Short mmCIF file of C-alpha atoms in Angstrom, two decimals:
data_model
loop_
_atom_site.label_atom_id
_atom_site.label_comp_id
_atom_site.label_asym_id
_atom_site.label_seq_id
_atom_site.Cartn_x
_atom_site.Cartn_y
_atom_site.Cartn_z
CA MET A 1 -32.91 -241.72 23.02
CA PRO A 2 -30.97 -237.86 23.78
CA SER A 3 -28.34 -237.40 21.42
CA GLY A 4 -25.67 -237.19 22.93
CA CYS A 5 -26.65 -240.95 23.83
CA ARG A 6 -27.03 -241.61 19.95
CA CYS A 7 -23.36 -240.17 19.94
CA LEU A 8 -21.68 -242.23 22.58
CA HIS A 9 -23.38 -245.45 21.13
CA VAL A 10 -21.80 -245.30 17.31
CA VAL A 11 -19.01 -244.21 19.06
CA CYS A 12 -18.14 -247.61 20.78
CA LEU A 13 -19.82 -249.68 17.55
CA LEU A 14 -16.38 -248.61 16.51
CA CYS A 15 -15.04 -249.12 19.24
CA ILE A 16 -16.67 -252.74 18.95
CA LEU A 17 -15.64 -252.98 15.11
CA GLY A 18 -12.83 -251.26 15.12
CA ALA A 19 -11.67 -254.18 18.71
CA ALA A 20 -13.14 -257.19 15.98
CA GLY A 21 -11.00 -256.29 13.59
CA GLN A 22 -7.42 -256.68 16.54
CA PRO A 23 -6.64 -260.24 17.79
CA ALA A 24 -8.55 -261.18 21.29
CA ARG A 25 -6.97 -261.24 24.60
CA ALA A 26 -7.99 -262.52 27.88
CA ASP A 27 -8.75 -258.66 29.23
CA ASP A 28 -11.42 -258.12 26.60
CA CYS A 29 -13.33 -254.62 28.16
CA SER A 30 -16.16 -257.15 26.62
CA LEU A 31 -16.36 -259.93 29.34
CA HIS A 32 -16.64 -257.48 32.04
CA CYS A 33 -17.87 -253.38 30.89
CA ASP A 34 -20.89 -253.00 30.62
CA LEU A 35 -22.64 -252.20 27.03
CA GLY A 36 -25.86 -251.42 28.19
CA HIS A 37 -24.60 -248.32 29.78
CA GLY A 38 -20.85 -247.98 28.03
CA CYS A 39 -19.15 -248.96 25.31
CA CYS A 40 -14.63 -250.58 25.14
CA ALA A 41 -12.29 -247.43 23.53
CA PRO A 42 -9.30 -248.55 21.19
CA ASP A 43 -7.14 -248.59 24.64
CA GLY A 44 -8.94 -251.04 26.13
CA SER A 45 -10.98 -249.24 28.73
CA CYS A 46 -14.81 -248.95 29.51
CA ARG A 47 -16.40 -245.40 27.77
CA CYS A 48 -19.32 -244.65 30.43
CA ASP A 49 -22.46 -243.12 28.62
CA PRO A 50 -23.61 -239.66 30.54
CA GLY A 51 -25.16 -240.32 34.36
CA TRP A 52 -23.55 -243.17 34.42
CA GLU A 53 -20.75 -243.52 36.69
CA GLY A 54 -17.12 -246.56 37.72
CA LEU A 55 -14.32 -248.68 36.22
CA HIS A 56 -17.26 -250.32 34.76
CA CYS A 57 -20.23 -248.23 34.23
CA GLU A 58 -22.42 -250.04 36.52
CA ARG A 59 -23.36 -247.16 39.29
CA CYS A 60 -25.75 -244.23 38.11
CA VAL A 61 -24.83 -240.44 39.03
CA ARG A 62 -27.12 -239.66 41.58
CA MET A 63 -29.36 -236.56 41.29
CA PRO A 64 -26.66 -233.47 42.36
CA GLY A 65 -27.50 -232.25 46.01
CA CYS A 66 -28.61 -235.68 47.13
CA GLN A 67 -26.97 -236.48 51.02
CA HIS A 68 -28.45 -239.89 52.43
CA GLY A 69 -30.88 -241.13 48.62
CA THR A 70 -29.32 -243.69 45.65
CA CYS A 71 -30.51 -243.85 42.53
CA HIS A 72 -31.57 -246.94 40.22
CA GLN A 73 -31.62 -244.63 37.03
CA PRO A 74 -29.41 -241.36 36.67
CA TRP A 75 -29.67 -238.35 37.93
CA GLN A 76 -32.50 -239.65 41.02
CA CYS A 77 -32.45 -239.65 44.61
CA ILE A 78 -33.71 -242.24 46.77
CA CYS A 79 -34.19 -241.57 49.71
CA GLN A 80 -33.03 -244.31 52.39
CA SER A 81 -34.55 -245.17 55.31
CA GLY A 82 -35.45 -242.92 58.86
CA TRP A 83 -34.47 -239.49 55.53
CA ALA A 84 -36.77 -237.53 53.77
CA GLY A 85 -37.11 -234.59 51.69
CA LYS A 86 -36.08 -233.79 47.93
CA PHE A 87 -32.61 -234.28 48.28
CA CYS A 88 -33.42 -236.66 51.62
CA ASP A 89 -31.77 -234.35 53.71
CA LYS A 90 -34.59 -234.11 56.86
CA ASP A 91 -35.28 -236.82 59.41
CA GLU A 92 -37.30 -237.79 60.32
CA HIS A 93 -37.05 -239.09 63.66
CA ILE A 94 -35.77 -234.70 64.47
CA CYS A 95 -38.96 -234.75 67.16
CA THR A 96 -37.72 -237.35 68.87
CA SER A 97 -33.72 -238.09 67.87
CA GLN A 98 -33.07 -234.27 68.40
CA SER A 99 -35.58 -231.56 69.35
CA PRO A 100 -35.74 -228.07 67.53
CA CYS A 101 -38.10 -226.62 69.29
CA GLN A 102 -36.29 -223.91 71.93
CA ASN A 103 -37.67 -222.08 75.25
CA GLY A 104 -40.74 -224.92 75.95
CA GLY A 105 -42.38 -225.56 73.04
CA GLN A 106 -42.73 -228.73 71.70
CA CYS A 107 -42.38 -230.47 68.34
CA VAL A 108 -44.86 -232.02 66.44
CA TYR A 109 -43.91 -234.21 63.04
CA ASP A 110 -46.06 -233.81 60.37
CA GLY A 111 -44.40 -236.24 57.88
CA GLY A 112 -41.99 -236.31 54.63
CA GLY A 113 -39.51 -234.52 58.10
CA GLU A 114 -41.25 -231.27 58.48
CA TYR A 115 -42.77 -230.56 61.96
CA HIS A 116 -43.57 -227.92 63.88
CA CYS A 117 -43.09 -226.24 67.64
CA VAL A 118 -45.81 -225.31 69.94
CA CYS A 119 -44.73 -222.95 71.68
CA LEU A 120 -45.14 -221.46 75.06
CA PRO A 121 -46.62 -218.47 75.78
CA GLY A 122 -45.40 -215.84 74.15
CA PHE A 123 -42.34 -217.37 72.26
CA HIS A 124 -42.76 -217.37 68.74
CA GLY A 125 -40.79 -218.13 65.70
CA HIS A 126 -40.15 -221.69 63.20
CA ASP A 127 -38.67 -223.47 66.67
CA CYS A 128 -40.23 -221.06 69.50
CA GLU A 129 -36.36 -218.61 68.91
CA ARG A 130 -38.69 -215.29 69.54
CA LYS A 131 -39.68 -213.70 72.46
CA ALA A 132 -42.83 -211.33 72.04
CA GLY A 133 -39.86 -208.65 73.12
CA PRO A 134 -39.80 -204.95 73.27
CA CYS A 135 -40.20 -205.41 68.98
CA GLU A 136 -43.66 -206.82 69.33
CA GLN A 137 -44.75 -204.69 72.73
CA ALA A 138 -44.14 -201.73 70.32
CA GLY A 139 -45.92 -202.92 67.44
CA SER A 140 -43.36 -202.21 64.16
CA PRO A 141 -42.01 -198.41 66.26
CA CYS A 142 -39.70 -198.02 64.02
CA GLN A 143 -40.33 -195.97 60.67
CA ASN A 144 -39.77 -195.57 56.82
CA GLY A 145 -38.51 -198.93 56.61
CA GLY A 146 -36.22 -199.02 60.10
CA GLN A 147 -35.91 -202.12 61.22
CA CYS A 148 -36.37 -202.77 65.08
CA GLN A 149 -33.85 -205.12 66.88
CA ASP A 150 -34.24 -206.25 70.62
CA ASN A 151 -31.58 -210.35 70.72
CA GLN A 152 -35.12 -211.91 69.99
CA GLY A 153 -37.15 -210.47 72.34
CA PHE A 154 -34.55 -210.54 75.24
CA ALA A 155 -33.80 -207.39 75.22
CA LEU A 156 -35.29 -204.87 77.83
CA ASN A 157 -35.63 -202.58 75.06
CA PHE A 158 -35.70 -202.11 70.94
CA THR A 159 -33.19 -199.70 69.12
CA CYS A 160 -34.01 -199.41 65.52
CA ARG A 161 -31.42 -200.26 62.80
CA CYS A 162 -32.90 -197.50 59.95
CA LEU A 163 -32.05 -197.00 56.87
CA ALA A 164 -29.99 -194.57 55.06
CA GLY A 165 -30.38 -191.33 54.51
CA PHE A 166 -32.68 -190.71 57.42
CA VAL A 167 -31.85 -190.62 62.16
CA GLY A 168 -33.33 -190.32 65.06
CA ALA A 169 -34.55 -192.67 67.57
CA ARG A 170 -37.70 -194.29 65.20
CA CYS A 171 -35.97 -193.44 62.06
CA GLU A 172 -38.54 -190.31 61.82
CA VAL A 173 -35.87 -187.90 60.82
CA ASN A 174 -34.51 -187.32 57.17
CA VAL A 175 -31.83 -186.20 57.07
CA ASP A 176 -31.71 -182.49 55.02
CA ASP A 177 -28.01 -183.49 52.49
CA CYS A 178 -28.27 -179.91 51.61
CA LEU A 179 -26.97 -179.31 54.84
CA MET A 180 -23.02 -178.43 53.76
CA ARG A 181 -24.08 -176.77 49.96
CA PRO A 182 -23.15 -179.02 47.66
CA CYS A 183 -24.71 -176.87 45.56
CA ALA A 184 -22.74 -174.20 43.20
CA ASN A 185 -22.83 -170.55 42.12
CA GLY A 186 -26.08 -169.62 43.48
CA ALA A 187 -27.82 -173.39 42.77
CA THR A 188 -30.71 -174.45 44.19
CA CYS A 189 -30.64 -177.53 46.07
CA LEU A 190 -33.30 -180.25 46.14
CA ASP A 191 -33.01 -182.58 49.17
CA GLY A 192 -34.30 -185.17 48.59
CA ILE A 193 -33.40 -189.17 50.75
CA ASN A 194 -30.48 -190.14 51.25
CA ARG A 195 -29.05 -187.88 48.17
CA PHE A 196 -29.36 -184.51 46.41
CA SER A 197 -29.65 -182.36 43.50
CA CYS A 198 -28.44 -179.10 41.65
CA LEU A 199 -30.89 -177.08 39.77
CA CYS A 200 -28.34 -175.23 38.25
CA PRO A 201 -28.38 -171.42 37.33
CA GLU A 202 -28.58 -170.60 32.87
CA GLY A 203 -24.77 -170.83 32.17
CA PHE A 204 -23.81 -173.58 34.22
CA ALA A 205 -24.24 -177.84 34.20
CA GLY A 206 -23.19 -180.38 36.02
CA ARG A 207 -24.34 -182.56 39.29
CA PHE A 208 -22.56 -179.30 41.64
CA CYS A 209 -23.66 -176.43 39.03
CA THR A 210 -19.34 -176.15 38.76
CA ILE A 211 -19.22 -176.39 34.45
CA ASN A 212 -19.51 -172.82 32.97
CA LEU A 213 -20.97 -173.74 29.90
CA ASP A 214 -18.85 -172.26 26.85
CA ASP A 215 -21.99 -169.39 25.20
CA CYS A 216 -18.34 -169.28 22.40
CA ALA A 217 -19.62 -173.33 21.28
CA SER A 218 -21.77 -171.50 18.52
CA GLN A 219 -19.48 -169.43 17.36
CA PRO A 220 -21.94 -166.43 17.52
CA CYS A 221 -19.31 -164.03 15.92
CA GLN A 222 -18.93 -162.52 12.51
CA ARG A 223 -15.44 -161.37 10.50
CA GLY A 224 -13.55 -163.59 11.92
CA ALA A 225 -14.10 -162.26 15.39
CA ARG A 226 -12.78 -163.63 18.22
CA CYS A 227 -15.03 -164.66 20.71
CA ARG A 228 -14.58 -164.38 24.64
CA ASP A 229 -16.85 -166.08 26.88
CA ARG A 230 -18.75 -165.08 29.81
CA ILE A 231 -20.87 -166.25 32.31
CA HIS A 232 -23.96 -166.41 30.46
CA ASP A 233 -22.56 -164.24 27.97
CA PHE A 234 -20.35 -163.37 25.32
CA ASP A 235 -17.67 -160.33 24.04
CA CYS A 236 -16.69 -160.47 20.38
CA LEU A 237 -13.30 -158.81 19.78
CA CYS A 238 -14.47 -157.65 16.02
CA PRO A 239 -12.14 -155.78 13.64
CA SER A 240 -11.47 -152.85 12.04
CA GLY A 241 -14.61 -151.49 10.64
CA TYR A 242 -17.49 -153.98 12.45
CA GLY A 243 -19.73 -153.24 15.68
CA GLY A 244 -22.03 -154.97 16.63
CA LYS A 245 -22.89 -157.39 19.71
CA THR A 246 -21.70 -160.53 17.08
CA CYS A 247 -20.06 -157.68 15.05
CA GLU A 248 -22.37 -157.97 12.50
CA LEU A 249 -22.13 -153.70 11.34
CA VAL A 250 -20.19 -152.43 9.08
CA LEU A 251 -18.77 -148.77 10.58
CA PRO A 252 -19.00 -145.79 8.33
CA ALA A 253 -15.12 -145.07 7.41
CA PRO A 254 -14.48 -141.23 8.99
CA GLY A 255 -13.93 -138.78 6.52
CA PRO A 256 -10.83 -135.99 6.80
CA VAL A 257 -11.96 -132.29 7.85
CA THR A 258 -10.56 -130.14 5.64
CA MET A 259 -10.45 -126.02 6.96
CA THR A 260 -12.84 -125.54 4.32
CA ASP A 261 -15.69 -127.49 5.27
CA THR A 262 -15.53 -125.07 9.07
CA PRO A 263 -17.09 -121.76 8.32
CA ARG A 264 -14.93 -119.64 10.37
CA GLY A 265 -16.57 -117.49 13.20
CA PRO A 266 -15.77 -114.72 14.08
CA THR A 267 -12.80 -114.76 17.34
CA LEU A 268 -14.26 -112.70 20.83
CA ALA A 269 -12.17 -111.21 22.93
CA MET A 270 -11.77 -109.46 26.23
CA VAL A 271 -10.07 -107.00 28.06
CA VAL A 272 -10.45 -106.35 31.22
CA PRO A 273 -8.67 -103.90 33.95
CA ALA A 274 -6.83 -104.15 35.83
CA THR A 275 -7.29 -103.21 39.61
CA GLY A 276 -5.09 -101.55 42.57
CA PRO A 277 -1.13 -100.82 42.08
CA ALA A 278 0.01 -103.25 40.24
CA LEU A 279 -2.01 -101.27 37.45
CA HIS A 280 0.50 -101.03 34.43
CA SER A 281 1.18 -104.67 34.74
CA ALA A 282 -2.44 -105.36 33.69
CA GLY A 283 -2.64 -107.46 30.47
CA ALA A 284 -6.05 -108.54 28.76
CA GLY A 285 -7.12 -111.76 28.61
CA LEU A 286 -8.12 -113.43 24.94
CA LEU A 287 -10.51 -116.34 24.88
CA ARG A 288 -11.34 -117.73 21.54
CA ILE A 289 -14.34 -120.03 20.79
CA SER A 290 -15.09 -121.20 16.83
CA VAL A 291 -16.37 -123.97 15.62
CA LYS A 292 -12.20 -125.19 14.36
CA GLU A 293 -11.82 -126.01 17.39
CA VAL A 294 -15.65 -127.68 18.24
CA VAL A 295 -14.58 -129.71 14.31
CA ARG A 296 -11.01 -130.46 16.56
CA ARG A 297 -12.38 -132.15 19.42
CA GLN A 298 -15.16 -133.25 17.77
CA GLU A 299 -12.26 -135.54 15.81
CA ALA A 300 -10.15 -136.08 19.49
CA GLY A 301 -13.24 -138.40 19.64
CA LEU A 302 -15.81 -136.96 22.38
CA GLY A 303 -19.29 -137.42 22.47
CA GLU A 304 -22.88 -135.74 21.52
CA SER A 305 -23.24 -134.48 25.03
CA SER A 306 -19.47 -132.78 25.13
CA LEU A 307 -20.08 -131.06 22.58
CA VAL A 308 -23.34 -130.32 22.97
CA ALA A 309 -22.07 -128.88 26.86
CA LEU A 310 -18.76 -127.42 24.31
CA VAL A 311 -21.09 -125.03 22.36
CA VAL A 312 -23.19 -124.28 25.40
CA PHE A 313 -20.64 -123.10 27.51
CA GLY A 314 -18.62 -120.92 24.59
CA ALA A 315 -22.77 -119.02 23.61
CA LEU A 316 -22.79 -117.77 27.59
CA THR A 317 -18.99 -116.96 27.76
CA ALA A 318 -19.56 -114.81 23.65
CA ALA A 319 -22.12 -113.26 25.44
CA LEU A 320 -20.65 -112.50 28.53
CA VAL A 321 -17.26 -111.11 27.11
CA LEU A 322 -20.13 -109.33 24.51
CA ALA A 323 -22.58 -107.14 27.43
CA THR A 324 -19.19 -106.70 29.57
CA VAL A 325 -17.40 -104.97 25.84
CA LEU A 326 -20.61 -102.81 25.58
CA LEU A 327 -20.89 -101.88 29.18
CA THR A 328 -17.08 -100.45 28.99
CA LEU A 329 -17.48 -98.37 26.06
CA ARG A 330 -20.78 -97.05 27.71
CA ALA A 331 -19.27 -96.36 30.51
CA TRP A 332 -16.16 -94.51 28.23
CA ARG A 333 -19.04 -92.38 26.64
CA ARG A 334 -19.88 -91.14 29.44
CA GLY A 335 -16.60 -89.59 30.86
CA ILE A 336 -16.66 -92.15 33.39
CA CYS A 337 -13.22 -93.53 35.00
CA PRO A 338 -14.03 -96.96 35.57
CA LEU A 339 -11.47 -97.88 38.10
CA GLU A 340 -9.41 -95.52 40.53
CA PRO A 341 -6.89 -94.68 40.55
CA CYS A 342 -6.30 -94.95 37.22
CA CYS A 343 -3.39 -92.57 36.63
CA TYR A 344 0.33 -92.83 38.14
CA PRO A 345 3.28 -90.65 37.64
CA VAL A 346 5.56 -91.51 35.49
CA PRO A 347 8.77 -90.35 34.70
CA HIS A 348 8.58 -88.63 31.17
CA TYR A 349 5.46 -87.24 31.80
CA ALA A 350 4.17 -84.46 33.54
CA PRO A 351 2.35 -84.51 37.05
CA ALA A 352 -1.08 -84.69 36.99
CA ARG A 353 -3.19 -82.80 39.38
CA GLN A 354 -5.45 -84.72 41.61
CA ASP A 355 -8.97 -82.48 39.88
CA GLN A 356 -7.75 -84.10 36.19
CA GLU A 357 -9.58 -86.80 34.68
CA CYS A 358 -8.09 -89.82 33.14
CA GLN A 359 -9.89 -92.35 31.00
CA VAL A 360 -8.70 -95.65 29.40
CA SER A 361 -8.79 -95.99 26.04
CA MET A 362 -7.72 -99.18 23.73
CA ILE A 363 -7.97 -97.59 20.76
CA PRO A 364 -3.61 -97.27 19.76
CA ALA A 365 -2.11 -92.96 19.38
CA GLY A 366 -1.80 -91.47 16.74
CA PHE A 367 -5.66 -92.72 15.22
CA PRO A 368 -7.69 -89.75 15.06
CA LEU A 369 -10.09 -89.53 17.44
CA PRO A 370 -13.55 -88.91 16.65
CA PRO A 371 -15.37 -85.55 18.98
CA ASP A 372 -17.18 -87.11 20.93
CA LEU A 373 -14.41 -89.40 22.62
CA ALA A 374 -11.80 -86.53 21.86
CA PRO A 375 -10.14 -85.16 25.43
CA GLU A 376 -10.78 -82.47 26.96
CA PRO A 377 -8.17 -79.03 27.41
CA GLY A 378 -6.68 -80.33 30.68
CA LYS A 379 -7.71 -83.54 31.45
CA THR A 380 -5.27 -86.92 30.51
CA THR A 381 -5.18 -90.27 28.13
CA ALA A 382 -3.97 -92.61 29.33
CA LEU A 383 -3.35 -94.91 26.39
#
């Protein structure tokens, strides 16, 4: 006996014992309640066991789903006359009362409420409901899992109902899901069946490769430097005195530059004589290049290549100035006036003769001249 029934029997036994202690009543439930299928409750009602029902627990409960059947014990389905099947839902006279076969098919009863139909040529199916139409004649023409439809064979032509991701008259074309270029940032799109996937480049992630990975997430910068994220890269804003990709290098502190640290070189000068009638206003251009200027420009931040170019340019300029000075001195020593005309009448000077030669000297007035540079009598020297 199931444990549930045992418990109910115990309850019913208690009900009977409790009722025995009470005075007998005319409507005592023990007189009309089927005590084999239930018990009397303290209020005088009949309480049924599982599987039984009714006012006096006189009916068994049929199996759920039973349509044309009865029961002698709970959960049974005993079919009535003319019905068969597990749930008594199949008509044993189905072929004689109302034939289910269509399109001229002949119904044959198989017993137990089962039957089959003998179809005419060109028809098929359980009830001969299908005709040998375009789908059957074409021999499953739809591809890639497409379903052929021809209105049960009565349509003139067939159509294919394609699965998602395929198109075409026979579902033969796979839709290119990468046609709309869904992947961003130069990612490679891989076409699938009704789907796509993006092969992201380094530095990006996500279904569409739109998420820029934070290269500063690992905190690569040292010395407390601030990290600035880039595309698959990062920059570190190093504090003063540090350098390198992650500020791992300690830069040497620049020392002060004094005048004693730089040797003083000679200052070169070049005197360029003026030509034309403006000789009295001609001046000498002066170019000074020294190591001090090189050091000053180095402190200003010039690079090594700039310093080399500056030194080479200074050397070439010095050589040009030196050659010009030597040529000028040589010309003076030969007594040739390098420029014509070079002498002009001045109000407080005596007029010079046209056959006189003039010489230009860079030696100050009053300075004793050597014998070979002393002016000859009758010649004017311009100071």
